[in-house]
Coordinates of C-alpha atoms in Angstrom, one line a residue:
Chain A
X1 CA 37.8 100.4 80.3
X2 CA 40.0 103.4 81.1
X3 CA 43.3 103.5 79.9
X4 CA 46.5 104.6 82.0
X5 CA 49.2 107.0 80.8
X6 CA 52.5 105.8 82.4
X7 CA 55.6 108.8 82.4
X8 CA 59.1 107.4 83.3
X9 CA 61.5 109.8 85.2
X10 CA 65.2 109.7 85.9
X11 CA 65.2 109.2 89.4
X12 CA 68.5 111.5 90.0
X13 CA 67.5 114.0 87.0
X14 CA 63.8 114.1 87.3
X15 CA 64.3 113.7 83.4
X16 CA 61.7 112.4 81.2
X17 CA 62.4 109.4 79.9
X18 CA 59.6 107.6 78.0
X19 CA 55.7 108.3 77.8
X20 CA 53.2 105.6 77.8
X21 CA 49.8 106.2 76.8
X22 CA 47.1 103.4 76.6
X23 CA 48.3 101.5 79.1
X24 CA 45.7 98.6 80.4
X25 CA 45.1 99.0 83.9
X26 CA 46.3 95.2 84.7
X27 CA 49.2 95.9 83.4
X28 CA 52.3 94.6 85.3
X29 CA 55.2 95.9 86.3
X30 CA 57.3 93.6 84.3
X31 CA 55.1 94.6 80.7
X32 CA 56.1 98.0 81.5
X33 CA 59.2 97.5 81.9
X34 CA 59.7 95.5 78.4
X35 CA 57.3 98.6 77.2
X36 CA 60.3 100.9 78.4
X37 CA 62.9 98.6 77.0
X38 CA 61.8 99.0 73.6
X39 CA 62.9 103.0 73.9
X40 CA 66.1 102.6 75.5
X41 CA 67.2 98.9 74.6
X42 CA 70.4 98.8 76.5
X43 CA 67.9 99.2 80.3
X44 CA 67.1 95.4 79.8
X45 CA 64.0 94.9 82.4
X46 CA 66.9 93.3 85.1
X47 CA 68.6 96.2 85.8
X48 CA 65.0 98.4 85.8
X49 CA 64.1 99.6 89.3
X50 CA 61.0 101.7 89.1
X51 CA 59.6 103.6 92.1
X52 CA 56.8 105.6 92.7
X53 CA 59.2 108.0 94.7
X54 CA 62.5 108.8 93.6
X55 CA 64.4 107.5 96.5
X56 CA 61.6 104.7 97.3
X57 CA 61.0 100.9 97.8
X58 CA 61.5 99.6 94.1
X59 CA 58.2 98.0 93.0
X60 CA 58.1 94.4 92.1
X61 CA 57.6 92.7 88.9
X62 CA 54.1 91.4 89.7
X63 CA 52.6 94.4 91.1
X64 CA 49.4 95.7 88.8
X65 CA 49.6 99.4 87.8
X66 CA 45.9 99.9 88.9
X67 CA 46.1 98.6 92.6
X68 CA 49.2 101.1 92.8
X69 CA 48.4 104.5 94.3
X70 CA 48.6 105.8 91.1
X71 CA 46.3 108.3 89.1
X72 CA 45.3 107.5 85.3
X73 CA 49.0 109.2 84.8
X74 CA 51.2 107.0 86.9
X75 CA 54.7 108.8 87.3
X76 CA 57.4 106.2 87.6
X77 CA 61.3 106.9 88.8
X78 CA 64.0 104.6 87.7
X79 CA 67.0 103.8 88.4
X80 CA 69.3 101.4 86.9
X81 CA 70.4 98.8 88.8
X82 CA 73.7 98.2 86.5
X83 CA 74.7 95.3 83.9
X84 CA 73.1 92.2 85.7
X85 CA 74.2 88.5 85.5
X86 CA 71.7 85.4 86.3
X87 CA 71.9 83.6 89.8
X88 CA 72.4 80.7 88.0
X89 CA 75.1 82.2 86.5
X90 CA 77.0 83.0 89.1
X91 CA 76.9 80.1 91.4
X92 CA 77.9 77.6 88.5
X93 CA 81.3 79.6 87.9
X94 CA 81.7 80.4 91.8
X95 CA 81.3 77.0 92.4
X96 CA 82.7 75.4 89.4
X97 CA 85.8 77.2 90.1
X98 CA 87.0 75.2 93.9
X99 CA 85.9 72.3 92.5
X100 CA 88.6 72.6 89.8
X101 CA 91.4 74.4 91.6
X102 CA 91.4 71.6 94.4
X103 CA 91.8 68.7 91.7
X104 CA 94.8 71.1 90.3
X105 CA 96.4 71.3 93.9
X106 CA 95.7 67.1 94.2
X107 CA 97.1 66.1 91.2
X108 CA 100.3 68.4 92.0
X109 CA 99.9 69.9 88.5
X110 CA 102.9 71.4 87.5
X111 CA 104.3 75.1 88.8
X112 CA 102.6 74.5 92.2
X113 CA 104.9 73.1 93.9
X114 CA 108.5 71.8 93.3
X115 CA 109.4 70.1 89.9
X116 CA 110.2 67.1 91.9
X117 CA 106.6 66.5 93.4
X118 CA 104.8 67.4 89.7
X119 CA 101.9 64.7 89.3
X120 CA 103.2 63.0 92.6
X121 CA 100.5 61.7 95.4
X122 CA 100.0 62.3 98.4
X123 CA 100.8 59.1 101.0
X124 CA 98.6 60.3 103.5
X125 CA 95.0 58.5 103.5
X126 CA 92.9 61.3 104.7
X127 CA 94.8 63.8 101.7
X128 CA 92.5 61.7 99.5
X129 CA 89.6 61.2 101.8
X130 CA 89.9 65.2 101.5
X131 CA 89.7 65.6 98.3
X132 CA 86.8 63.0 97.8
X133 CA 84.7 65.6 100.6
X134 CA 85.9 68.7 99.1
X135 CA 84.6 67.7 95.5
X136 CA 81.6 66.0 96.6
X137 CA 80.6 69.0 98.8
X138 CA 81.2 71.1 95.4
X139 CA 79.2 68.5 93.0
X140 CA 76.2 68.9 95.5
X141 CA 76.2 72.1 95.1
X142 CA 76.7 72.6 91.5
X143 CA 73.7 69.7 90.7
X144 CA 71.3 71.4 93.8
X145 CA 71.9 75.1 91.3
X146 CA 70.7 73.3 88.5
X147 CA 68.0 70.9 90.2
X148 CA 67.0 72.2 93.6
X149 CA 67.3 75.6 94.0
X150 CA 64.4 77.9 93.2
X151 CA 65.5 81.5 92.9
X152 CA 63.3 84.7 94.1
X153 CA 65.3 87.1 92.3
X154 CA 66.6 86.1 88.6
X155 CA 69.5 88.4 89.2
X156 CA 72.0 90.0 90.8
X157 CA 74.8 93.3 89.7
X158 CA 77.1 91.6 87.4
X159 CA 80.3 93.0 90.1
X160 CA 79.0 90.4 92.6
X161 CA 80.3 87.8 90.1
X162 CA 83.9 88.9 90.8
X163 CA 83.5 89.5 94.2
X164 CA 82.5 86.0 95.0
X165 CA 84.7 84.1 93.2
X166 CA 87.6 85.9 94.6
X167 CA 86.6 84.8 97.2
X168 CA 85.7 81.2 96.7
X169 CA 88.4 80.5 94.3
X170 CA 91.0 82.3 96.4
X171 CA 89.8 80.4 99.5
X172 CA 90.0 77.0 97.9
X173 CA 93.0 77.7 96.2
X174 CA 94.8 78.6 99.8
X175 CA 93.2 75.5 101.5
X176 CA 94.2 73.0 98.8
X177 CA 97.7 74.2 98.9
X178 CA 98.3 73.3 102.3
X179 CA 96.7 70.2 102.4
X180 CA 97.8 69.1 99.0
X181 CA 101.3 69.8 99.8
X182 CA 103.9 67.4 100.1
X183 CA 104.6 68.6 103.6
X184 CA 101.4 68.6 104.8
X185 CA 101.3 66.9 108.3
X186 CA 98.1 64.4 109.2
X187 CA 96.1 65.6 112.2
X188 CA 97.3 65.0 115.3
X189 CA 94.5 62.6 116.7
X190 CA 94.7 59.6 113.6
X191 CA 91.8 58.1 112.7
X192 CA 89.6 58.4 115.1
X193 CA 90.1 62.2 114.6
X194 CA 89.2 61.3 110.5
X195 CA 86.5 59.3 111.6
X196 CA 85.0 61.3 113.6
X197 CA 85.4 64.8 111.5
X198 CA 83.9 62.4 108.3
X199 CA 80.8 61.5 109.7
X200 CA 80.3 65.0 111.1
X201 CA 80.8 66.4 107.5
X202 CA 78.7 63.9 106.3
X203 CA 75.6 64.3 108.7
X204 CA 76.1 67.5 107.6
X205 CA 76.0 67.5 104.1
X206 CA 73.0 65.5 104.4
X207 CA 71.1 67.7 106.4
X208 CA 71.9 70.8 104.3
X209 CA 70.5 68.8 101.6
X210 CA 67.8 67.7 103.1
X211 CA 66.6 71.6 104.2
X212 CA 67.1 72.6 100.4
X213 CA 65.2 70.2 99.2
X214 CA 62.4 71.0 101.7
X215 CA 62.7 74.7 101.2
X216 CA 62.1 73.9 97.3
X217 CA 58.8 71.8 98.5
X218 CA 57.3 75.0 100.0
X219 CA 57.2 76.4 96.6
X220 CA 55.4 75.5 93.3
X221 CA 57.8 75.9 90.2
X222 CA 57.8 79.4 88.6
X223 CA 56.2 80.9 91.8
X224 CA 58.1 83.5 94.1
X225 CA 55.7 82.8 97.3
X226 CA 57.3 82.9 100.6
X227 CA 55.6 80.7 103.6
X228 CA 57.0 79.2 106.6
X229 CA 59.0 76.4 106.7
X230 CA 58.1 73.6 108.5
X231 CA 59.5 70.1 110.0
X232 CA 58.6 67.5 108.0
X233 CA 58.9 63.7 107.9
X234 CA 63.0 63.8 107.6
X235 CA 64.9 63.8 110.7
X236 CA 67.6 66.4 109.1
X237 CA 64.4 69.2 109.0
X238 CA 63.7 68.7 112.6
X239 CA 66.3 71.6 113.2
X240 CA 63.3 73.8 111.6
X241 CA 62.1 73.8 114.8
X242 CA 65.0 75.3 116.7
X243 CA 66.8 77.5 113.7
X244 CA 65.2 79.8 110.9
X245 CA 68.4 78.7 108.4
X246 CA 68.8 75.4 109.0
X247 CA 70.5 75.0 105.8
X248 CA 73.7 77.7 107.0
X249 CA 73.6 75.6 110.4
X250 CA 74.4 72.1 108.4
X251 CA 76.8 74.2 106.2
X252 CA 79.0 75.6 109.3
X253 CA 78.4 72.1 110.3
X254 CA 79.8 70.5 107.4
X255 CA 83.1 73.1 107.4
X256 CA 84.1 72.1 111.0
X257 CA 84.1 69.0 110.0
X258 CA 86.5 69.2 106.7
X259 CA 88.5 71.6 109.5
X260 CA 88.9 68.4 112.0
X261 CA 89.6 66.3 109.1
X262 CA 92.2 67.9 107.2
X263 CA 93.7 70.0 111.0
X264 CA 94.3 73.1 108.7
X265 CA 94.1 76.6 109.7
X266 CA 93.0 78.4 106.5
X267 CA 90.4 75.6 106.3
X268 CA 89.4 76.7 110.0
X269 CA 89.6 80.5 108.7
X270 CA 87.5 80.3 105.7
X271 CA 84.6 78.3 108.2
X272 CA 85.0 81.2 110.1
X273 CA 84.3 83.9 107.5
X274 CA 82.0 81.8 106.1
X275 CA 80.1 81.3 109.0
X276 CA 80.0 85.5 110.0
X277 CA 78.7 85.5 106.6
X278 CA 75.6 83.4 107.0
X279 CA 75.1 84.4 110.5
X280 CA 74.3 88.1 108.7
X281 CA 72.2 86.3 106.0
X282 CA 70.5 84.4 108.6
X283 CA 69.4 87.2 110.6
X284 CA 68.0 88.9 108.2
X285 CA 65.8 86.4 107.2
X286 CA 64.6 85.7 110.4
X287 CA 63.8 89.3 110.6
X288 CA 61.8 89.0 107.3
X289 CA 60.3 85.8 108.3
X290 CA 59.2 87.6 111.7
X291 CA 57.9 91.2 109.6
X292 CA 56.0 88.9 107.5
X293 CA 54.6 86.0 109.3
X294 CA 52.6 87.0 112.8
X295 CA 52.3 83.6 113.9
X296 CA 56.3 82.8 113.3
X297 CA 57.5 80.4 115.5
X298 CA 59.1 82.0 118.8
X299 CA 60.9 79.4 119.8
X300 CA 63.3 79.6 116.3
X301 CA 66.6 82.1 116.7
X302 CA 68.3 82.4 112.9
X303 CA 71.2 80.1 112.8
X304 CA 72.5 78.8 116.0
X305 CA 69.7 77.2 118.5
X306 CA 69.2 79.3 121.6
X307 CA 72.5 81.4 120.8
X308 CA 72.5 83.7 117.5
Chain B
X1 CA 98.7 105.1 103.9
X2 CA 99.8 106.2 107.6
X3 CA 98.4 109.4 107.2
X4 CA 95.3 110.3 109.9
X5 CA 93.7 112.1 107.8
X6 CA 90.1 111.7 108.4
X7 CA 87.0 112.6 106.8
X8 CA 85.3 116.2 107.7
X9 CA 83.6 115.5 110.7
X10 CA 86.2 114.9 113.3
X11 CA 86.0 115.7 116.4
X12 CA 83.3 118.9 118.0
X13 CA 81.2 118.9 120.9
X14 CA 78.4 119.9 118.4
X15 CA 79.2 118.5 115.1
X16 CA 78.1 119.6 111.6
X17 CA 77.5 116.2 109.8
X18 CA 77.6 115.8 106.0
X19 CA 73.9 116.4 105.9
X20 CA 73.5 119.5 108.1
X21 CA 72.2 117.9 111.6
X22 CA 73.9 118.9 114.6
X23 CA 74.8 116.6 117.1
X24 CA 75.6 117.3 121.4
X25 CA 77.8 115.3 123.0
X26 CA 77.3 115.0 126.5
X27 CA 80.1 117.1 128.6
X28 CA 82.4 114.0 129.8
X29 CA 82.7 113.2 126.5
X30 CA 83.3 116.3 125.5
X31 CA 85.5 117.1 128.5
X32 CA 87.4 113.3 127.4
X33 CA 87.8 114.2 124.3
X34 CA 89.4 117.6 124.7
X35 CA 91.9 116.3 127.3
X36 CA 92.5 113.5 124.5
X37 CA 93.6 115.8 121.9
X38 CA 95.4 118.6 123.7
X39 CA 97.4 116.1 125.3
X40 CA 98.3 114.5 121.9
X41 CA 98.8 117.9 120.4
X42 CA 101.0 117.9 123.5
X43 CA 102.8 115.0 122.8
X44 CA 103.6 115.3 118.9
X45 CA 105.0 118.8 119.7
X46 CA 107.1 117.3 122.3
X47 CA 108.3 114.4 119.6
X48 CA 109.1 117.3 116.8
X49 CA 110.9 119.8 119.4
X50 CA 113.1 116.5 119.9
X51 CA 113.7 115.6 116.3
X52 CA 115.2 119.1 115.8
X53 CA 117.3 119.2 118.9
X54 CA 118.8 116.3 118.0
X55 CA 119.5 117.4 114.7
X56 CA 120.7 121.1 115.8
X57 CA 123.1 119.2 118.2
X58 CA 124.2 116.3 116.4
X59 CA 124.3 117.6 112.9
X60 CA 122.9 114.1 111.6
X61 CA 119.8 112.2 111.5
X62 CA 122.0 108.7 112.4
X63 CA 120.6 108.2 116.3
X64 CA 117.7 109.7 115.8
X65 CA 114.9 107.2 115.9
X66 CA 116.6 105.6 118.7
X67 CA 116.7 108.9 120.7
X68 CA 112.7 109.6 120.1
X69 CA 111.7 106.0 120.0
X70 CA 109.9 106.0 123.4
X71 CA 107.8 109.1 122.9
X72 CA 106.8 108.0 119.5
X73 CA 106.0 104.7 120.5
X74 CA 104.0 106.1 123.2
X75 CA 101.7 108.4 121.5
X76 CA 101.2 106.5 118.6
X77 CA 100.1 103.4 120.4
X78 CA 97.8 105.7 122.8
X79 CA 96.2 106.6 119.4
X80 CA 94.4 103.0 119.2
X81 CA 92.2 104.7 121.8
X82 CA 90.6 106.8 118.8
X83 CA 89.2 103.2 117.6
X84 CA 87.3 103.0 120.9
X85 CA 86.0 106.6 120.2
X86 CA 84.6 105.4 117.4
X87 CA 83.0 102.3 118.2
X88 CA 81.2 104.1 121.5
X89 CA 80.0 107.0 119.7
X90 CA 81.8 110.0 120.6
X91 CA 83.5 110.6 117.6
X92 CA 81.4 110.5 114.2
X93 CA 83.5 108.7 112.0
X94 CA 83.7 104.7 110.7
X95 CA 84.9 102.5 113.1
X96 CA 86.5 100.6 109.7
X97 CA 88.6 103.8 108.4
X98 CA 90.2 104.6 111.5
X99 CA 90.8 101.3 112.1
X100 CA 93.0 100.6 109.5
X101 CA 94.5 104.1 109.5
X102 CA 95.7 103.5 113.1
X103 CA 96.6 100.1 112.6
X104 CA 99.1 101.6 109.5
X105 CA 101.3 103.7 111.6
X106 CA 101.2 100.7 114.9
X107 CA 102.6 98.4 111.8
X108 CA 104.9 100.8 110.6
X109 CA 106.2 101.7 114.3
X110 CA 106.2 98.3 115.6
X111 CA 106.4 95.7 112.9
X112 CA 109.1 97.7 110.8
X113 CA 110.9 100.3 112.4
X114 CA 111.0 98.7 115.6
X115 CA 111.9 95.0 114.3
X116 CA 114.0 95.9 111.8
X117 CA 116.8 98.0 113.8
X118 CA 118.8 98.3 110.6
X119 CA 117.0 100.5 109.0
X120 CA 116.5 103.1 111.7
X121 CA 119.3 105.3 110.6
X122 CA 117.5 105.0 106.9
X123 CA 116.7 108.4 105.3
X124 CA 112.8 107.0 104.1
X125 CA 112.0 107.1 108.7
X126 CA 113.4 110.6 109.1
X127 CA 110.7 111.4 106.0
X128 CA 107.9 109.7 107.9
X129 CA 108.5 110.9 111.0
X130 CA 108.1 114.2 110.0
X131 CA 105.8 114.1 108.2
X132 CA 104.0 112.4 110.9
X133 CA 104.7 115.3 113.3
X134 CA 103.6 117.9 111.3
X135 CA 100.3 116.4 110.1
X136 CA 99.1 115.2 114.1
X137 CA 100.4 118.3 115.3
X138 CA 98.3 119.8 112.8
X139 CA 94.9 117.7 113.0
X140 CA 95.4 116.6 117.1
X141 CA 95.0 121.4 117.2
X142 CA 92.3 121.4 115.0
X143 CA 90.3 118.9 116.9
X144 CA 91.0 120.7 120.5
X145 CA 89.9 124.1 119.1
X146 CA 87.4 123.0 117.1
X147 CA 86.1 120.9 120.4
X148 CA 86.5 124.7 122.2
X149 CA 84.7 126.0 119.2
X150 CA 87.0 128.3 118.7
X151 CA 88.7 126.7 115.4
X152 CA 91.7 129.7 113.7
X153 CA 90.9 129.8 110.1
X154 CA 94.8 129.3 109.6
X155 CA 94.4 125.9 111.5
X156 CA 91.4 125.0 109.1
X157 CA 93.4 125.7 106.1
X158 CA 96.4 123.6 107.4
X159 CA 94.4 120.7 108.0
X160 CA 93.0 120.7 104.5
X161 CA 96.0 121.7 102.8
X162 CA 98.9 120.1 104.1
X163 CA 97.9 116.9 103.6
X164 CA 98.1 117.5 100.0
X165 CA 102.1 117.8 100.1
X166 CA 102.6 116.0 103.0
X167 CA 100.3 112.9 102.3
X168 CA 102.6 111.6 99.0
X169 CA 105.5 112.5 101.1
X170 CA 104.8 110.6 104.0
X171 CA 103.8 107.7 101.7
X172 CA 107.2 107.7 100.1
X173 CA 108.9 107.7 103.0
X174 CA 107.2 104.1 104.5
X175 CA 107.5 102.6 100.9
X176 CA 111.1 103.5 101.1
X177 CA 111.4 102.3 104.3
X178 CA 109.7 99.1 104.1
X179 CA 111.3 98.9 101.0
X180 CA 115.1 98.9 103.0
X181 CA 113.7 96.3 105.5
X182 CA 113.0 93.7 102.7
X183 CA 116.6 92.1 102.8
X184 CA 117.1 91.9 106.2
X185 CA 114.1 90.3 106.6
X186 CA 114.7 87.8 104.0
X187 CA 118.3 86.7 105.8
X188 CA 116.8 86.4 108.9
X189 CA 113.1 85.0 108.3
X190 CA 111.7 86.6 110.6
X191 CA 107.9 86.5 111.8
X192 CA 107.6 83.7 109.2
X193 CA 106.1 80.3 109.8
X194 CA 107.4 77.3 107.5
X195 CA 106.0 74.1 106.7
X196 CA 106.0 71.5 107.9
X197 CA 103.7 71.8 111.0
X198 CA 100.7 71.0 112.9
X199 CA 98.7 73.6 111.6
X200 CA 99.4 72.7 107.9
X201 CA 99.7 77.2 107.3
X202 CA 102.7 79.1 106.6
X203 CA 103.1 82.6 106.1
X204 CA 106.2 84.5 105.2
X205 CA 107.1 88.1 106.5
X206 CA 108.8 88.8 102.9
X207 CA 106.3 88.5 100.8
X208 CA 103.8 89.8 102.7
X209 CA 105.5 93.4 103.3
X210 CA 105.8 93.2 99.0
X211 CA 102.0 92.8 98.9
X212 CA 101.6 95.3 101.6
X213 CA 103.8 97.6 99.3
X214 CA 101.6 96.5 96.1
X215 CA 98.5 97.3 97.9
X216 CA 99.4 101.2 98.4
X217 CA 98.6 101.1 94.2
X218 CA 94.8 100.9 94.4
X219 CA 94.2 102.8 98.2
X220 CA 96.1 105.6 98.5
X221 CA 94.7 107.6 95.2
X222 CA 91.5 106.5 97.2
X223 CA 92.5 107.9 100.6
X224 CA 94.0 110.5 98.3
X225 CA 90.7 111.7 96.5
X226 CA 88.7 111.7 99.6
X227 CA 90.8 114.0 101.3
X228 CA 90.5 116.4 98.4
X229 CA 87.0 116.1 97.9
X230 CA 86.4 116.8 102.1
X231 CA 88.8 120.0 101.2
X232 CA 86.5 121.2 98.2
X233 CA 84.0 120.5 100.6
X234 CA 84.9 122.1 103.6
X235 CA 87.2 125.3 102.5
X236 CA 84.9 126.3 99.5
X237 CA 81.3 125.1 100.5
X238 CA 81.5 123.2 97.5
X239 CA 78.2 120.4 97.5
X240 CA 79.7 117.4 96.5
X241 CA 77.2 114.8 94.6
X242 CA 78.3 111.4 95.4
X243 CA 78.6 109.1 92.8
X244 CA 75.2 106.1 93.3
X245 CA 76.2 102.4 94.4

């Protein structure tokens, strides 16, 4: 069995970094990168990229140094990606963070708003009803992180970890203020407006469970395969058929609804940004569905049916 | 950070870009865009010429703003136009940067000087204003003749050196003013929403102008450093190696 020789290159400098000789032919990605860890132990294999050009595709973890287009001295750029941080990570703590914030705004914890209304409640109905959505749509997630979700990627740039929960602790911080507060005015249409926004939000929250718990069907624990996804026996997945992102589509869903419930306009704002958001997420994936899949169903546009 | 400056490229009917290409524009465009800047060359001159007649005749800056007020208001809104150019192509530079460099000087026009009419007589304008009039006057001429490709190297060097004098100026002179405006605004409450009402928001002119002053901190060394990198750049062929993302 011939051995390779694998040389690792700056991919700015062109410098040498490590020399591999009597490297097995299957050989992975991934053991050559815990091979190059052990030379330069602060490049842990997360924040490795390795191309076979400098400014190329970076190769992935399960790719086999022989069917690369390699010679028996494979040449190797990398790049480093930065400190990483686990998925997992980061969508306890972005999420743990509204969950928590809201409950401070609800209870009227001290230094939020006037001494007179510290630990006071609120004497509107759908305040609490609000709460009870807001922290139930926060529990889902949390439990569907630790339970559902399968990951492809097992991280992500540590800097993303402030970024988002600026953002979702900033947002949820803003919202609960308002509708927390002791001047907070119910919306305009009673209960039939509260009725009507819960059962959106909760047809919603449903269905968005429902997709990730069907998009964690499609594949086997510890796997990373990607196939199409596909309505199946539950009524909420029947939306596979006109929408790639089904999932984003019950999310937006579900936002409107706490929006109609709670008739606040940072709630409608951050639906808004939320919903650019995963309009751009969903289009790419419905471009990577339709790159990768020939027989992709034409009928599917990425997050809104027929429209976007 | 009302300051224009933008990054090398500009304006040209064929354009160097960063990595060497050159770029045609079609003739209208070019034609447009030439019309576009000579006439706001125009129009800045016309602005500055005022500012020192009234300060020749009068002796005092107190008037002043009130006296130029229409000119300035017009040009500088007509500059939202250079958004446009953006978006549709004809000028090669972000969309986002001239966005919110335009969108500094409409809010400093409109949303302070304008508003507030006490502090019009207020040292901190007269600083911006000129400041203002010498850096359009400055870039609005470098675009036409670089657009006739027939760019004076004394032009070049004012565009990339000015800005170094006149950018911390001009930034001085809208904290300052913005800075005078905060009790007036405060007394009056003005462009401020309270609670309670339908749409459960509030928002308070006050306190955002304080975080509009707190957010110069972290962009204008930003805009800052850009600028002097484009003027290594440009002026002494220097190759900049841009740090990776």
């Amino acid at each position: 069995m011939k051995h390779y020789e694998v040389e690792i290159l700056d991919a700015k400098t062109r410098e040498k970094l490590c020399f591999l000789d009597k490297v097995e032919p299957q050989a992975t990605i991934a053991e050559i990168k815990n091979l190059f860890t052990k030379t330069h132990p602060q490049w842990y294999p997360a924040r490795q990229s390795l191309r076979l050009e400098p400014k190329g595709r970076s190769l992935k973890d399960e790719d086999v140094l022989q069917s690369l287009p390699v010679g028996t001295t494979a040449t190797f750029y990398f790049r480093d990606l930065g400190a990483q941080i686990s998925w997992v990570t980061v969508f306890l703590t972005e999420y743990a963070g509204p969950l928590l914030i809201y409950l401070l705004f609800y209870f009227r914890v001290p230094f939020l708003y006037g001494p007179r209304y510290d630990f006071t409640a609120s004497r509107h109905a759908v305040v609490h009803l609000a709460c009870a959505c807001h922290s139930f749509h926060y529990i889902k997630r949390l439990l569907e992180t630790l339970f559902v979700h399968r990951f492809s990627h097992g991280t992500m740039p540590l800097r993303n970890i402030f970024k988002n929960c600026t953002y979702y602790w900033g947002f949820a911080a803003w919202m609960a203020y308002y509708i927390n507060h002791p001047l907070y005015t119910p919306p305009a249409y009673g209960d039939e407006q509260v009725k009507l926004a819960l059962a959106v939000f909760l047809f919603c929250q449903l269905g968005n469970f429902s997709i990730h718990v069907a998009l964690r069907n499609l594949r086997p624990a510890g796997s990373k395969t990607r196939k199409i996804p596909y309505p199946t026996r539950n009524p909420f997945t029947w939306l596979f058929l006109l929408v790639s992102c089904p999932n984003y589509t019950y999310e937006v869903g579900s936002w409107i609804g706490f929006t109609i419930m709670t008739q606040c306009l940072p709630v409608a704002l951050f639906s808004l940004v939320g919903f650019v958001q995963m309009a751009i997420w969903a289009q790419g994936k419905h471009r990577s569905y339709l790159r990768e899949f020939r027989d992709y169903p034409p009928l599917r546009s990425p997050i809104v049916p027929f429209l976007l | 950070m009302a300051s224009s400056e933008e990054d090398g490229s500009g304006n040209g009917s064929v354009e160097e870009k960063e990595n060497g290409k050159k770029r045609s524009l079609g003739a209208l465009a070019t034609a447009w865009l030439i019309f576009y800047n000579i006439a706001m060359t125009a129009g800045w001159l016309v602005l500055g010429i005022a500012m020192a007649r009234f300060y020749i005749q009068r002796g005092t800056h107190r008037g002043l703003f009130r006296s130029v007020q229409k000119i300035l208001k017009f040009f500088q809104t007509f500059a939202l136009l250079e958004v446009v150019h953006c978006a549709v192509g004809i000028v090669h530079t972000s969309v986002l940067v001239t966005g919110v460099q335009v969108s500094s000087r409409i809010f400093m026009v409109w949303f302070i000087a304008h508003s507030i009419k006490q502090i019009q007589n207020e040292e901190s304008v007269i600083l911006f204003l000129v400041v203002w009039t010498v850096t359009e006057i400055t870039r609005y001429s470098f675009y036409t003749f670089n657009l006739l490709n027939h760019l004076p190297y004394f032009i070049k060097w004012a565009r990339y050196n000015f800005f170094i004098i006149l950018y911390p100026a001009g930034v001085a002179g809208e904290l300052l003013t913005i800075y005078a405006a905060l009790p007036y605004v405060k007394k009056t409450g003005m462009y401020s929403l309270r609670l309670p009402n339908k749409y459960n928001v509030s928002f308070d002119y006050y306190y955002f102008l304080i975080i509009v002053m707190f957010s110069y901190i972290p962009l204008f060394p930003q805009l800052y450093l850009h600028m002097l990198r484009q003027r290594r750049k440009v002026l002494h062929g220097e190759v900049i190696v841009e740090k990776d993302d």
